[in-house]
């Protein structure tokens, strides 16, 4: 094996990538602008993706999961995001929730919920954030109190992707004292008594998926719906996010690559001062930098994915580094692609402004990029801090 093979995809990975690229090109890209404009959440198309194995990419296969790894998942989300980052990102959230049940659920929970989640007949959302607990998620206040064979939940979850449509909600709630150790994880079905939803938020991007508050008012669920042990919820939520961050980074790569491709095509067509834009060296250098930075982000992200698969001790830090770098790079590449399109880049029909709007939120969610720096520096300086 040559050293170069370390950086090349193998035959299986190329086949997975091609399958997702074909799906994205045929089933997502042609409709992405319309979904964005109409704020349409394409559940039927996501189910088609699930039928190809994209509903539980790294869930074990005895419950219908695809049993692949994190690098395979990154390839898939990158490819899907080249058609629409918002749709790809929601499929990622569903995958994250599914993995949490696969990894921490009992055998009975796995068998009960996962087969229908793999086909996306049951769609899942992830509920950590609260109105007064975002970055400081361990300060969450939603309470879960045991009453006989049930838990009764009270609280509000803010900014929940898929809320109102999703069938299942993985809710982090407090069963014990303050801090991370007092949090447990629950599976709350949409139709449980006491569950309701806020209005669909009006937002800058990610319009092809709804964002709502999830309101829990004496929401009653069977005690058997606790995922993992009591007090383990925060750890489960954070472990889910390691993979979620890779996936979001991959969504940024896919969206940004699509914007760069559009810019390169446009430079060959658009004329100014009697030349194609492609003949101006300032713009040649700009696309050279865009490609270079995108490839650097991709290499970092793929390496982080391999670390998470190998469960290395520093995988969390690598996932944070990859998320920070891929989402910052993705946004800046997409924004430069818009600039290359001039005024037309600002028009919806060209499809670039949508990518810019969609990628902006990747710098905020699944842990802001400031929180990524906190995770990285804490690990880097551990032992050296007072
Ligand atoms: C469209 C959308 C979809 C989302 N989907 C989900 C979802 O499905 N499930 C879910 O649970 N959450 C979801 N979120 C929530 C998202 O994860 C939070 O918005 C994010 O974690 C930041 O929390 P916050 O908005 O409360 O900001 P805050 O925590 O209030 O932060 C405000 C600013 O302060 C900075 N900051 C905070 N603490 C520090 C610090 N220690 N050092 C330096 N800077 C700091 C932050 O980086 C940020 O810039 C979603 C958000 C959006 C916008």
Coordinates of C-alpha atoms and ligand atoms in Angstrom, one line a residue:
X1 CA 0.0 0.0 0.0
X2 CA 1.4 3.4 -0.9
X3 CA 1.2 6.3 1.6
X4 CA -1.2 8.0 -0.9
X5 CA -3.8 5.2 -0.3
X6 CA -4.3 6.6 3.2
X7 CA -5.9 9.6 1.6
X8 CA -7.9 7.8 -1.2
X9 CA -11.3 6.3 -0.8
X10 CA -11.5 2.6 -1.4
X11 CA -13.9 0.9 -3.9
X12 CA -16.7 0.4 -1.4
X13 CA -16.5 4.0 -0.3
X14 CA -16.5 5.3 -3.8
X15 CA -19.7 3.2 -4.5
X16 CA -21.4 4.6 -1.4
X17 CA -20.5 8.1 -2.5
X18 CA -21.7 7.6 -6.0
X19 CA -25.0 6.2 -4.8
X20 CA -25.6 9.3 -2.6
X21 CA -24.5 11.6 -5.3
X22 CA -26.9 10.1 -7.8
X23 CA -29.7 10.3 -5.3
X24 CA -28.9 13.9 -4.6
X25 CA -28.6 14.9 -8.2
X26 CA -31.9 13.2 -9.2
X27 CA -34.2 13.4 -6.2
X28 CA -33.0 16.5 -4.2
X29 CA -31.2 19.1 -6.3
X30 CA -33.9 19.7 -8.9
X31 CA -36.4 20.6 -6.1
X32 CA -34.2 22.3 -3.5
X33 CA -35.1 25.9 -4.5
X34 CA -38.8 25.2 -4.5
X35 CA -38.7 23.5 -1.1
X36 CA -36.8 26.5 0.3
X37 CA -39.2 28.9 -1.1
X38 CA -42.3 27.0 0.0
X39 CA -40.8 25.9 3.3
X40 CA -41.6 22.3 2.3
X41 CA -40.2 19.5 4.5
X42 CA -39.7 16.6 1.9
X43 CA -40.5 13.7 4.2
X44 CA -41.3 11.4 1.2
X45 CA -37.9 12.0 -0.3
X46 CA -36.2 11.4 3.0
X47 CA -38.0 8.1 3.1
X48 CA -36.7 7.2 -0.3
X49 CA -33.2 8.0 1.0
X50 CA -33.9 5.7 3.9
X51 CA -34.9 2.9 1.6
X52 CA -31.4 3.1 0.2
X53 CA -29.9 2.7 3.7
X54 CA -29.5 6.4 4.6
X55 CA -31.9 6.4 7.6
X56 CA -29.5 4.5 9.9
X57 CA -26.1 4.6 8.3
X58 CA -24.1 3.7 11.4
X59 CA -26.8 1.7 13.2
X60 CA -26.3 -2.1 13.5
X61 CA -27.9 -4.2 10.8
X62 CA -29.9 -6.6 13.0
X63 CA -32.6 -3.8 13.2
X64 CA -32.3 -2.7 9.6
X65 CA -29.4 -0.3 10.0
X66 CA -26.8 -0.1 7.4
X67 CA -23.9 -0.9 9.7
X68 CA -21.4 1.5 8.0
X69 CA -18.8 3.8 9.6
X70 CA -18.5 7.6 10.2
X71 CA -16.4 8.2 7.1
X72 CA -19.1 6.5 5.0
X73 CA -21.7 8.8 6.7
X74 CA -19.6 11.9 6.0
X75 CA -19.4 10.9 2.3
X76 CA -23.2 10.5 2.2
X77 CA -24.1 13.7 4.0
X78 CA -21.6 15.6 1.8
X79 CA -23.2 14.2 -1.3
X80 CA -26.8 14.8 -0.2
X81 CA -25.9 18.4 0.8
X82 CA -24.6 19.2 -2.7
X83 CA -28.3 18.9 -3.5
X84 CA -29.7 20.6 -0.4
X85 CA -27.8 21.2 2.9
X86 CA -31.0 21.6 4.9
X87 CA -32.4 18.2 3.8
X88 CA -29.1 16.4 4.3
X89 CA -28.7 18.0 7.8
X90 CA -32.1 16.8 8.9
X91 CA -31.3 13.2 7.8
X92 CA -28.1 13.6 9.8
X93 CA -30.1 14.6 12.9
X94 CA -32.4 11.5 12.5
X95 CA -29.3 9.4 12.1
X96 CA -27.8 10.9 15.3
X97 CA -31.0 10.1 17.3
X98 CA -31.1 6.6 15.9
X99 CA -27.5 5.9 16.9
X100 CA -28.2 7.1 20.4
X101 CA -30.9 4.4 20.7
X102 CA -28.8 1.8 19.0
X103 CA -25.8 2.5 21.3
X104 CA -27.5 3.1 24.6
X105 CA -30.9 1.6 24.3
X106 CA -31.9 -1.8 25.7
X107 CA -32.4 -4.7 23.4
X108 CA -36.2 -4.3 23.8
X109 CA -36.0 -0.5 22.9
X110 CA -33.8 -1.3 19.9
X111 CA -36.2 -3.9 18.6
X112 CA -39.3 -1.7 19.3
X113 CA -38.1 1.6 17.7
X114 CA -35.2 1.2 15.3
X115 CA -36.8 -0.9 12.5
X116 CA -39.3 1.8 11.8
X117 CA -36.7 4.5 12.3
X118 CA -34.4 2.9 9.7
X119 CA -37.1 3.3 7.0
X120 CA -37.9 6.7 8.4
X121 CA -41.5 5.6 8.9
X122 CA -40.8 7.0 12.3
X123 CA -38.8 10.2 12.2
X124 CA -36.8 11.5 15.2
X125 CA -35.7 14.8 16.6
X126 CA -33.0 15.6 19.1
X127 CA -34.0 17.9 22.0
X128 CA -31.2 19.4 24.1
X129 CA -31.4 23.2 23.8
X130 CA -33.7 25.3 26.0
X131 CA -34.6 29.0 26.0
X132 CA -32.2 29.6 28.8
X133 CA -29.7 26.8 28.1
X134 CA -28.0 26.8 24.7
X135 CA -24.2 26.6 24.8
X136 CA -24.4 25.9 28.5
X137 CA -26.6 22.9 27.8
X138 CA -25.8 21.2 31.2
X139 CA -27.8 24.1 32.8
X140 CA -31.0 22.7 31.2
X141 CA -34.1 22.9 33.4
X142 CA -36.6 20.5 31.9
X143 CA -37.6 18.2 34.7
X144 CA -38.6 14.5 34.6
X145 CA -40.2 13.1 37.7
X146 CA -41.0 9.4 38.3
X147 CA -44.6 8.7 39.1
X148 CA -45.3 4.9 39.4
X149 CA -44.5 3.3 36.0
X150 CA -44.3 6.7 34.2
X151 CA -42.1 9.7 34.0
X152 CA -43.8 13.1 33.9
X153 CA -41.8 15.8 32.0
X154 CA -42.2 19.6 32.3
X155 CA -40.1 22.2 30.3
X156 CA -39.6 23.7 26.9
X157 CA -37.1 22.7 24.3
X158 CA -36.0 25.5 21.9
X159 CA -35.0 25.4 18.2
X160 CA -35.9 21.7 17.6
X161 CA -35.3 20.7 14.1
X162 CA -38.2 18.6 12.6
X163 CA -40.4 19.4 15.6
X164 CA -44.1 19.1 14.9
X165 CA -43.5 16.6 12.1
X166 CA -41.1 14.1 13.8
X167 CA -42.8 11.1 15.5
X168 CA -40.1 10.7 18.2
X169 CA -38.2 13.2 20.4
X170 CA -35.0 12.3 22.3
X171 CA -35.4 14.7 25.2
X172 CA -32.6 15.5 27.7
X173 CA -34.3 16.2 31.1
X174 CA -33.2 16.6 34.7
X175 CA -33.9 13.7 37.0
X176 CA -31.3 14.6 39.6
X177 CA -29.3 17.6 40.9
X178 CA -27.6 20.5 39.1
X179 CA -25.1 19.9 36.3
X180 CA -24.5 17.3 33.7
X181 CA -24.7 14.3 36.1
X182 CA -28.4 15.1 36.9
X183 CA -29.6 14.7 33.2
X184 CA -31.3 11.6 31.7
X185 CA -32.4 10.9 28.2
X186 CA -36.0 10.0 27.2
X187 CA -37.8 8.9 24.1
X188 CA -41.0 11.0 23.9
X189 CA -43.5 10.0 21.3
X190 CA -45.3 12.9 19.5
X191 CA -48.7 11.7 20.6
X192 CA -47.8 11.4 24.3
X193 CA -50.2 13.4 26.5
X194 CA -48.9 16.9 27.3
X195 CA -46.7 17.3 24.2
X196 CA -47.3 20.3 22.0
X197 CA -45.3 22.5 19.6
X198 CA -44.7 26.2 19.0
X199 CA -45.0 27.9 15.6
X200 CA -42.6 27.1 12.8
X201 CA -39.8 29.7 13.3
X202 CA -39.1 32.2 10.5
X203 CA -35.4 31.9 9.8
X204 CA -32.6 32.8 7.4
X205 CA -32.0 29.4 6.0
X206 CA -32.7 25.7 6.5
X207 CA -36.2 26.5 5.3
X208 CA -36.7 23.0 3.9
X209 CA -37.1 21.8 7.5
X210 CA -39.2 23.1 10.3
X211 CA -37.8 24.5 13.6
X212 CA -40.2 24.7 16.5
X213 CA -40.2 24.7 20.3
X214 CA -41.3 21.4 21.9
X215 CA -43.5 22.1 24.9
X216 CA -43.8 19.5 27.6
X217 CA -46.6 20.1 30.1
X218 CA -47.0 17.2 32.4
X219 CA -46.0 15.1 29.5
X220 CA -46.4 11.5 30.5
X221 CA -44.3 8.7 29.1
X222 CA -43.7 5.1 30.3
X223 CA -40.6 4.8 32.5
X224 CA -39.3 2.2 30.0
X225 CA -38.7 5.0 27.6
X226 CA -35.6 6.2 29.4
X227 CA -32.6 5.6 27.1
X228 CA -29.5 4.6 29.0
X229 CA -29.1 4.8 32.7
X230 CA -30.5 7.5 34.9
X231 CA -27.9 10.4 35.0
X232 CA -26.3 9.3 31.7
X233 CA -28.3 11.6 29.5
X234 CA -25.8 14.4 29.1
X235 CA -23.0 11.9 28.2
X236 CA -25.4 10.3 25.6
X237 CA -26.3 13.7 24.2
X238 CA -22.6 14.7 23.9
X239 CA -21.6 11.4 22.3
X240 CA -24.4 11.8 19.8
X241 CA -23.0 15.2 18.9
X242 CA -19.5 14.0 18.1
X243 CA -21.0 12.3 15.1
X244 CA -23.5 15.0 14.5
X245 CA -20.7 17.6 14.2
X246 CA -18.9 15.5 11.6
X247 CA -22.1 15.2 9.6
X248 CA -22.8 19.0 9.8
X249 CA -19.2 19.7 8.7
X250 CA -19.8 17.3 5.8
X251 CA -23.0 19.1 4.9
X252 CA -21.0 22.4 4.7
X253 CA -18.4 20.7 2.4
X254 CA -21.2 19.5 0.1
X255 CA -23.0 22.8 0.0
X256 CA -19.8 24.8 -0.5
X257 CA -18.5 22.4 -3.3
X258 CA -21.8 22.9 -5.1
X259 CA -21.4 26.7 -4.8
X260 CA -17.8 26.5 -6.0
X261 CA -18.8 24.4 -9.0
X262 CA -21.5 27.0 -9.9
X263 CA -18.9 29.8 -9.6
X264 CA -16.4 28.0 -11.9
X265 CA -19.1 27.4 -14.5
X266 CA -20.3 31.0 -14.3
X267 CA -16.7 32.3 -14.7
X268 CA -16.6 30.5 -18.1
X269 CA -19.8 32.1 -19.2
X270 CA -20.0 35.7 -17.9
X271 CA -18.2 38.4 -19.8
X272 CA -16.9 41.7 -18.5
X273 CA -14.4 44.1 -20.1
X274 CA -14.5 42.0 -23.2
X275 CA -13.3 38.8 -21.4
X276 CA -14.7 35.9 -19.6
X277 CA -14.5 36.2 -15.8
X278 CA -12.3 33.1 -15.9
X279 CA -9.6 35.2 -17.6
X280 CA -9.2 37.6 -14.6
X281 CA -6.3 36.6 -12.4
X282 CA -7.8 38.0 -9.3
X283 CA -10.8 35.6 -9.7
X284 CA -8.5 32.7 -10.8
X285 CA -6.6 33.1 -7.5
X286 CA -9.9 33.4 -5.6
X287 CA -11.2 30.0 -6.9
X288 CA -7.7 28.5 -6.3
X289 CA -7.9 29.5 -2.6
X290 CA -11.5 28.3 -2.3
X291 CA -10.6 24.8 -3.7
X292 CA -7.5 24.6 -1.5
X293 CA -9.3 25.5 1.7
X294 CA -12.2 23.1 0.9
X295 CA -9.8 20.2 0.3
X296 CA -8.0 21.0 3.6
X297 CA -11.3 21.0 5.4
X298 CA -12.3 17.7 3.8
X299 CA -9.0 16.0 4.7
X300 CA -9.4 17.1 8.3
X301 CA -13.0 16.0 8.5
X302 CA -12.3 12.5 7.0
X303 CA -9.5 12.0 9.5
X304 CA -11.7 13.0 12.4
X305 CA -14.3 10.5 11.1
X306 CA -11.7 7.8 11.1
X307 CA -10.8 8.7 14.7
X308 CA -14.4 8.5 15.8
X309 CA -14.7 5.1 14.2
X310 CA -11.5 4.0 15.9
X311 CA -12.8 5.5 19.2
X312 CA -9.5 7.2 19.8
X313 CA -9.1 9.1 23.1
X314 CA -8.9 12.4 21.2
X315 CA -11.9 11.8 18.9
X316 CA -14.1 14.4 20.5
X317 CA -11.4 17.1 20.0
X318 CA -10.9 16.1 16.4
X319 CA -14.7 16.2 15.7
X320 CA -14.8 19.7 17.2
X321 CA -11.8 20.8 15.1
X322 CA -13.3 19.4 11.9
X323 CA -16.7 20.9 12.7
X324 CA -15.2 24.3 13.3
X325 CA -13.0 24.3 10.3
X326 CA -15.4 22.7 7.8
X327 CA -18.3 25.0 8.7
X328 CA -16.3 28.2 8.7
X329 CA -14.6 27.2 5.4
X330 CA -17.9 26.1 3.9
X331 CA -19.6 29.3 4.7
X332 CA -16.7 31.5 3.4
X333 CA -16.4 29.5 0.2
X334 CA -20.1 29.7 -0.5
X335 CA -20.0 33.5 0.2
X336 CA -17.1 34.0 -2.2
X337 CA -19.0 32.0 -4.8
X338 CA -21.9 34.4 -4.4
X339 CA -19.5 37.3 -4.9
X340 CA -18.2 35.8 -8.1
X341 CA -21.8 35.7 -9.4
X342 CA -22.1 39.5 -8.8
X343 CA -25.6 40.8 -8.5
X344 CA -27.0 37.5 -10.0
X345 CA -25.5 35.7 -7.0
X346 CA -27.9 37.6 -4.8
X347 CA -30.9 36.4 -6.8
X348 CA -32.7 33.2 -5.7
X349 CA -32.8 31.6 -9.2
X350 CA -29.0 31.1 -9.3
X351 CA -29.2 28.9 -6.2
X352 CA -26.1 30.3 -4.5
X353 CA -27.7 32.7 -2.0
X354 CA -29.7 29.7 -0.7
X355 CA -26.5 27.8 0.0
X356 CA -25.0 30.8 1.8
X357 CA -28.2 31.1 4.0
X358 CA -28.2 27.3 4.7
X359 CA -24.5 27.1 5.6
X360 CA -24.6 30.1 8.0
X361 CA -26.4 28.1 10.7
X362 CA -23.8 25.3 10.7
X363 CA -21.5 27.8 12.5
X364 CA -24.1 28.0 15.3
X365 CA -25.7 24.7 15.9
X366 CA -24.5 21.3 17.2
X367 CA -22.3 23.5 19.4
X368 CA -21.3 27.0 18.2
X369 CA -17.9 27.4 16.7
X370 CA -16.8 29.3 19.9
X371 CA -17.8 26.2 21.9
X372 CA -15.8 24.1 19.4
X373 CA -12.7 26.2 20.3
X374 CA -13.6 25.7 24.0
X375 CA -13.6 21.9 23.6
X376 CA -10.3 22.0 21.6
X377 CA -8.5 24.3 23.9
X378 CA -9.7 22.6 27.0
X379 CA -8.3 19.3 25.7
X380 CA -5.1 20.9 24.5
X381 CA -4.4 22.7 27.7
X382 CA -5.6 20.1 30.1
X383 CA -3.3 19.8 33.1
X384 CA -1.9 23.2 32.2
X385 CA -4.9 25.2 33.3
X386 CA -5.2 26.6 36.8
Ligands
LIG1 C1 -32.0 26.4 12.8 C2 -31.6 25.9 14.1 C3 -31.8 24.5 14.4 C4 -31.4 24.0 15.6 N1 -31.7 22.6 15.9 C5 -31.6 22.1 17.1 C6 -32.0 20.8 17.5 O1 -32.6 20.1 16.6 N2 -31.9 20.4 18.7 C7 -31.3 21.2 19.7 O2 -31.2 20.7 20.8 N3 -30.8 22.4 19.4 C8 -31.0 22.9 18.2 N4 -30.5 24.2 17.8 C9 -30.0 25.0 18.9 C10 -28.5 25.3 18.8 O3 -27.7 24.1 19.1 C11 -28.1 26.5 19.7 O4 -28.7 27.6 19.1 C12 -26.7 26.6 19.9 O5 -26.2 25.6 20.7 C13 -26.3 28.0 20.6 O6 -27.1 28.2 21.8 P1 -27.8 29.6 21.9 O7 -28.6 29.9 20.7 O8 -28.6 29.6 23.2 O9 -26.7 30.7 22.0 P2 -25.9 31.1 23.4 O10 -25.5 29.9 24.1 O11 -26.7 32.1 24.1 O12 -24.6 31.8 22.8 C14 -24.6 33.2 22.3 C15 -23.2 33.5 21.8 O13 -22.3 33.4 22.9 C16 -21.3 32.6 22.6 N5 -20.8 31.9 23.8 C17 -21.6 31.2 24.7 N6 -20.8 30.7 25.7 C18 -19.5 31.0 25.3 C19 -18.2 30.8 26.0 N7 -18.1 30.1 27.1 N8 -17.1 31.3 25.3 C20 -17.2 32.0 24.2 N9 -18.4 32.2 23.6 C21 -19.5 31.8 24.2 C22 -21.9 31.6 21.6 O14 -20.9 30.9 20.8 C23 -22.8 32.5 20.8 O15 -22.0 33.2 19.8 C24 -30.8 24.8 16.6 C25 -30.6 26.1 16.3 C26 -30.9 26.7 15.1 C27 -30.7 28.1 14.9

